[in-house]
Amino acid sequence: MSKPNDQLQQPLRLALAPPPDALERLFRVFGDELIPLEQLRARYFRNMNAETFKAAIGTERIPLPVTTVVTSNKRQQYVHLRHLAAYIEERAWLADEELARRLSPQAGGEPE
């Protein structure tokens, strides 16, 4: 039995679990556990056109797994709410780490 394309994506390896309130807020924004890719792009990746976004999702550039509900050639693709929340949490954590590194005297950063 062959594997669907969805299983060929990189596994999502996020350091932090999303806080429950983040899931609730995202659910209020999107209204469902499964977020259509176009809604996700329009909300968080506006700087990318649809083609660039579709090529980047599920790769190193945007490591979010894409899921589908049916096995059809014209199937709609989604990102699960929990994956998006964890991704946002990880990006925030990385931003905190980067800021701490830049502000650290040992890193050679000069105070302004």
PDB file of C-alpha atoms in Angstrom:
ATOM      1  CA  MET A   1       0.000   0.000   0.000  1.00  0.00           C
ATOM      2  CA  SER A   2       1.485   3.353  -0.991  1.00  0.00           C
ATOM      3  CA  LYS A   3       1.716   6.253   1.425  1.00  0.00           C
ATOM      4  CA  PRO A   4      -0.230   9.433   0.684  1.00  0.00           C
ATOM      5  CA  ASN A   5       1.802  12.594   0.054  1.00  0.00           C
ATOM      6  CA  ASP A   6       0.801  13.902   3.492  1.00  0.00           C
ATOM      7  CA  GLN A   7       3.013  11.257   5.125  1.00  0.00           C
ATOM      8  CA  LEU A   8       6.079  12.310   3.127  1.00  0.00           C
ATOM      9  CA  GLN A   9       6.347  15.654   4.915  1.00  0.00           C
ATOM     10  CA  GLN A  10       8.897  16.294   7.623  1.00  0.00           C
ATOM     11  CA  PRO A  11       7.637  15.397  11.097  1.00  0.00           C
ATOM     12  CA  LEU A  12       6.721  18.367  13.256  1.00  0.00           C
ATOM     13  CA  ARG A  13       9.282  18.602  16.049  1.00  0.00           C
ATOM     14  CA  LEU A  14       8.374  21.528  18.254  1.00  0.00           C
ATOM     15  CA  ALA A  15      10.038  22.179  21.593  1.00  0.00           C
ATOM     16  CA  LEU A  16       7.008  23.731  23.267  1.00  0.00           C
ATOM     17  CA  ALA A  17       3.412  22.609  23.596  1.00  0.00           C
ATOM     18  CA  PRO A  18       0.865  25.339  22.945  1.00  0.00           C
ATOM     19  CA  PRO A  19      -0.869  26.775  25.995  1.00  0.00           C
ATOM     20  CA  PRO A  20      -4.605  25.949  26.137  1.00  0.00           C
ATOM     21  CA  ASP A  21      -5.612  29.606  25.885  1.00  0.00           C
ATOM     22  CA  ALA A  22      -3.703  29.896  22.592  1.00  0.00           C
ATOM     23  CA  LEU A  23      -5.793  27.051  21.171  1.00  0.00           C
ATOM     24  CA  GLU A  24      -8.981  28.748  22.310  1.00  0.00           C
ATOM     25  CA  ARG A  25      -7.998  32.086  20.767  1.00  0.00           C
ATOM     26  CA  LEU A  26      -7.051  30.466  17.455  1.00  0.00           C
ATOM     27  CA  PHE A  27     -10.322  28.534  17.451  1.00  0.00           C
ATOM     28  CA  ARG A  28     -12.199  31.829  17.860  1.00  0.00           C
ATOM     29  CA  VAL A  29     -10.277  33.316  14.937  1.00  0.00           C
ATOM     30  CA  PHE A  30     -10.692  30.393  12.523  1.00  0.00           C
ATOM     31  CA  GLY A  31     -13.850  28.714  13.887  1.00  0.00           C
ATOM     32  CA  ASP A  32     -12.612  25.166  13.319  1.00  0.00           C
ATOM     33  CA  GLU A  33      -9.827  22.768  14.252  1.00  0.00           C
ATOM     34  CA  LEU A  34      -8.783  22.451  10.618  1.00  0.00           C
ATOM     35  CA  ILE A  35      -7.630  25.668   8.981  1.00  0.00           C
ATOM     36  CA  PRO A  36      -7.766  25.857   5.176  1.00  0.00           C
ATOM     37  CA  LEU A  37      -4.356  26.772   3.768  1.00  0.00           C
ATOM     38  CA  GLU A  38      -5.631  29.906   2.053  1.00  0.00           C
ATOM     39  CA  GLN A  39      -7.068  31.269   5.318  1.00  0.00           C
ATOM     40  CA  LEU A  40      -3.779  30.515   7.069  1.00  0.00           C
ATOM     41  CA  ARG A  41      -1.801  32.260   4.328  1.00  0.00           C
ATOM     42  CA  ALA A  42      -4.074  35.297   4.337  1.00  0.00           C
ATOM     43  CA  ARG A  43      -3.853  35.644   8.119  1.00  0.00           C
ATOM     44  CA  TYR A  44      -0.185  34.906   8.899  1.00  0.00           C
ATOM     45  CA  PHE A  45       1.737  34.712   5.620  1.00  0.00           C
ATOM     46  CA  ARG A  46       0.351  37.685   3.651  1.00  0.00           C
ATOM     47  CA  ASN A  47       3.794  38.455   2.290  1.00  0.00           C
ATOM     48  CA  MET A  48       3.739  35.216   0.263  1.00  0.00           C
ATOM     49  CA  ASN A  49       1.636  34.647  -2.802  1.00  0.00           C
ATOM     50  CA  ALA A  50      -0.431  31.452  -2.944  1.00  0.00           C
ATOM     51  CA  GLU A  51       2.085  29.578  -5.089  1.00  0.00           C
ATOM     52  CA  THR A  52       5.092  30.427  -2.897  1.00  0.00           C
ATOM     53  CA  PHE A  53       3.145  29.568   0.246  1.00  0.00           C
ATOM     54  CA  LYS A  54       1.997  26.226  -1.141  1.00  0.00           C
ATOM     55  CA  ALA A  55       5.608  25.354  -2.009  1.00  0.00           C
ATOM     56  CA  ALA A  56       6.883  26.406   1.452  1.00  0.00           C
ATOM     57  CA  ILE A  57       4.267  24.781   3.712  1.00  0.00           C
ATOM     58  CA  GLY A  58       5.363  21.400   5.025  1.00  0.00           C
ATOM     59  CA  THR A  59       9.050  22.135   4.360  1.00  0.00           C
ATOM     60  CA  GLU A  60      11.900  23.569   6.433  1.00  0.00           C
ATOM     61  CA  ARG A  61      10.712  27.056   5.574  1.00  0.00           C
ATOM     62  CA  ILE A  62       7.243  26.582   7.148  1.00  0.00           C
ATOM     63  CA  PRO A  63       7.403  23.251   9.011  1.00  0.00           C
ATOM     64  CA  LEU A  64       3.678  22.702   9.452  1.00  0.00           C
ATOM     65  CA  PRO A  65       2.149  19.378   8.437  1.00  0.00           C
ATOM     66  CA  VAL A  66      -0.680  19.551   5.939  1.00  0.00           C
ATOM     67  CA  THR A  67      -3.670  17.279   6.374  1.00  0.00           C
ATOM     68  CA  THR A  68      -6.697  16.403   4.285  1.00  0.00           C
ATOM     69  CA  VAL A  69     -10.075  14.917   5.079  1.00  0.00           C
ATOM     70  CA  VAL A  70     -10.656  12.970   1.868  1.00  0.00           C
ATOM     71  CA  THR A  71      -8.449  11.111  -0.594  1.00  0.00           C
ATOM     72  CA  SER A  72      -9.295  12.948  -3.783  1.00  0.00           C
ATOM     73  CA  ASN A  73      -7.107  14.744  -6.313  1.00  0.00           C
ATOM     74  CA  LYS A  74      -9.080  17.940  -5.651  1.00  0.00           C
ATOM     75  CA  ARG A  75      -9.032  17.598  -1.874  1.00  0.00           C
ATOM     76  CA  GLN A  76      -8.846  20.673   0.311  1.00  0.00           C
ATOM     77  CA  GLN A  77      -5.689  20.957   2.395  1.00  0.00           C
ATOM     78  CA  TYR A  78      -5.611  22.076   6.007  1.00  0.00           C
ATOM     79  CA  VAL A  79      -3.308  22.737   8.948  1.00  0.00           C
ATOM     80  CA  HIS A  80      -4.523  21.506  12.326  1.00  0.00           C
ATOM     81  CA  LEU A  81      -5.080  24.193  14.947  1.00  0.00           C
ATOM     82  CA  ARG A  82      -2.790  22.471  17.479  1.00  0.00           C
ATOM     83  CA  HIS A  83       0.107  22.425  15.000  1.00  0.00           C
ATOM     84  CA  LEU A  84      -0.352  26.122  14.235  1.00  0.00           C
ATOM     85  CA  ALA A  85      -0.493  27.023  17.944  1.00  0.00           C
ATOM     86  CA  ALA A  86       2.682  25.033  18.645  1.00  0.00           C
ATOM     87  CA  TYR A  87       4.420  26.652  15.660  1.00  0.00           C
ATOM     88  CA  ILE A  88       3.499  30.148  16.853  1.00  0.00           C
ATOM     89  CA  GLU A  89       4.695  29.278  20.359  1.00  0.00           C
ATOM     90  CA  GLU A  90       8.001  27.981  18.993  1.00  0.00           C
ATOM     91  CA  ARG A  91       8.542  31.104  16.863  1.00  0.00           C
ATOM     92  CA  ALA A  92       7.902  33.306  19.918  1.00  0.00           C
ATOM     93  CA  TRP A  93      10.355  31.243  21.974  1.00  0.00           C
ATOM     94  CA  LEU A  94      13.012  31.553  19.250  1.00  0.00           C
ATOM     95  CA  ALA A  95      12.467  35.314  19.117  1.00  0.00           C
ATOM     96  CA  ASP A  96      12.970  35.501  22.892  1.00  0.00           C
ATOM     97  CA  GLU A  97      16.163  33.480  22.619  1.00  0.00           C
ATOM     98  CA  GLU A  98      17.482  35.683  19.809  1.00  0.00           C
ATOM     99  CA  LEU A  99      16.768  38.862  21.761  1.00  0.00           C
ATOM    100  CA  ALA A 100      18.474  37.482  24.874  1.00  0.00           C
ATOM    101  CA  ARG A 101      21.492  36.514  22.778  1.00  0.00           C
ATOM    102  CA  ARG A 102      21.736  39.972  21.206  1.00  0.00           C
ATOM    103  CA  LEU A 103      21.360  41.748  24.543  1.00  0.00           C
ATOM    104  CA  SER A 104      23.820  39.509  26.376  1.00  0.00           C
ATOM    105  CA  PRO A 105      27.137  41.237  27.199  1.00  0.00           C
ATOM    106  CA  GLN A 106      29.002  37.971  26.485  1.00  0.00           C
ATOM    107  CA  ALA A 107      27.624  37.950  22.942  1.00  0.00           C
ATOM    108  CA  GLY A 108      29.523  41.112  22.191  1.00  0.00           C
ATOM    109  CA  GLY A 109      26.388  43.210  21.912  1.00  0.00           C
ATOM    110  CA  GLU A 110      26.937  46.814  22.854  1.00  0.00           C
ATOM    111  CA  PRO A 111      24.359  48.566  25.017  1.00  0.00           C
ATOM    112  CA  GLU A 112      22.618  51.433  23.297  1.00  0.00           C
TER     113      GLU A 112
END
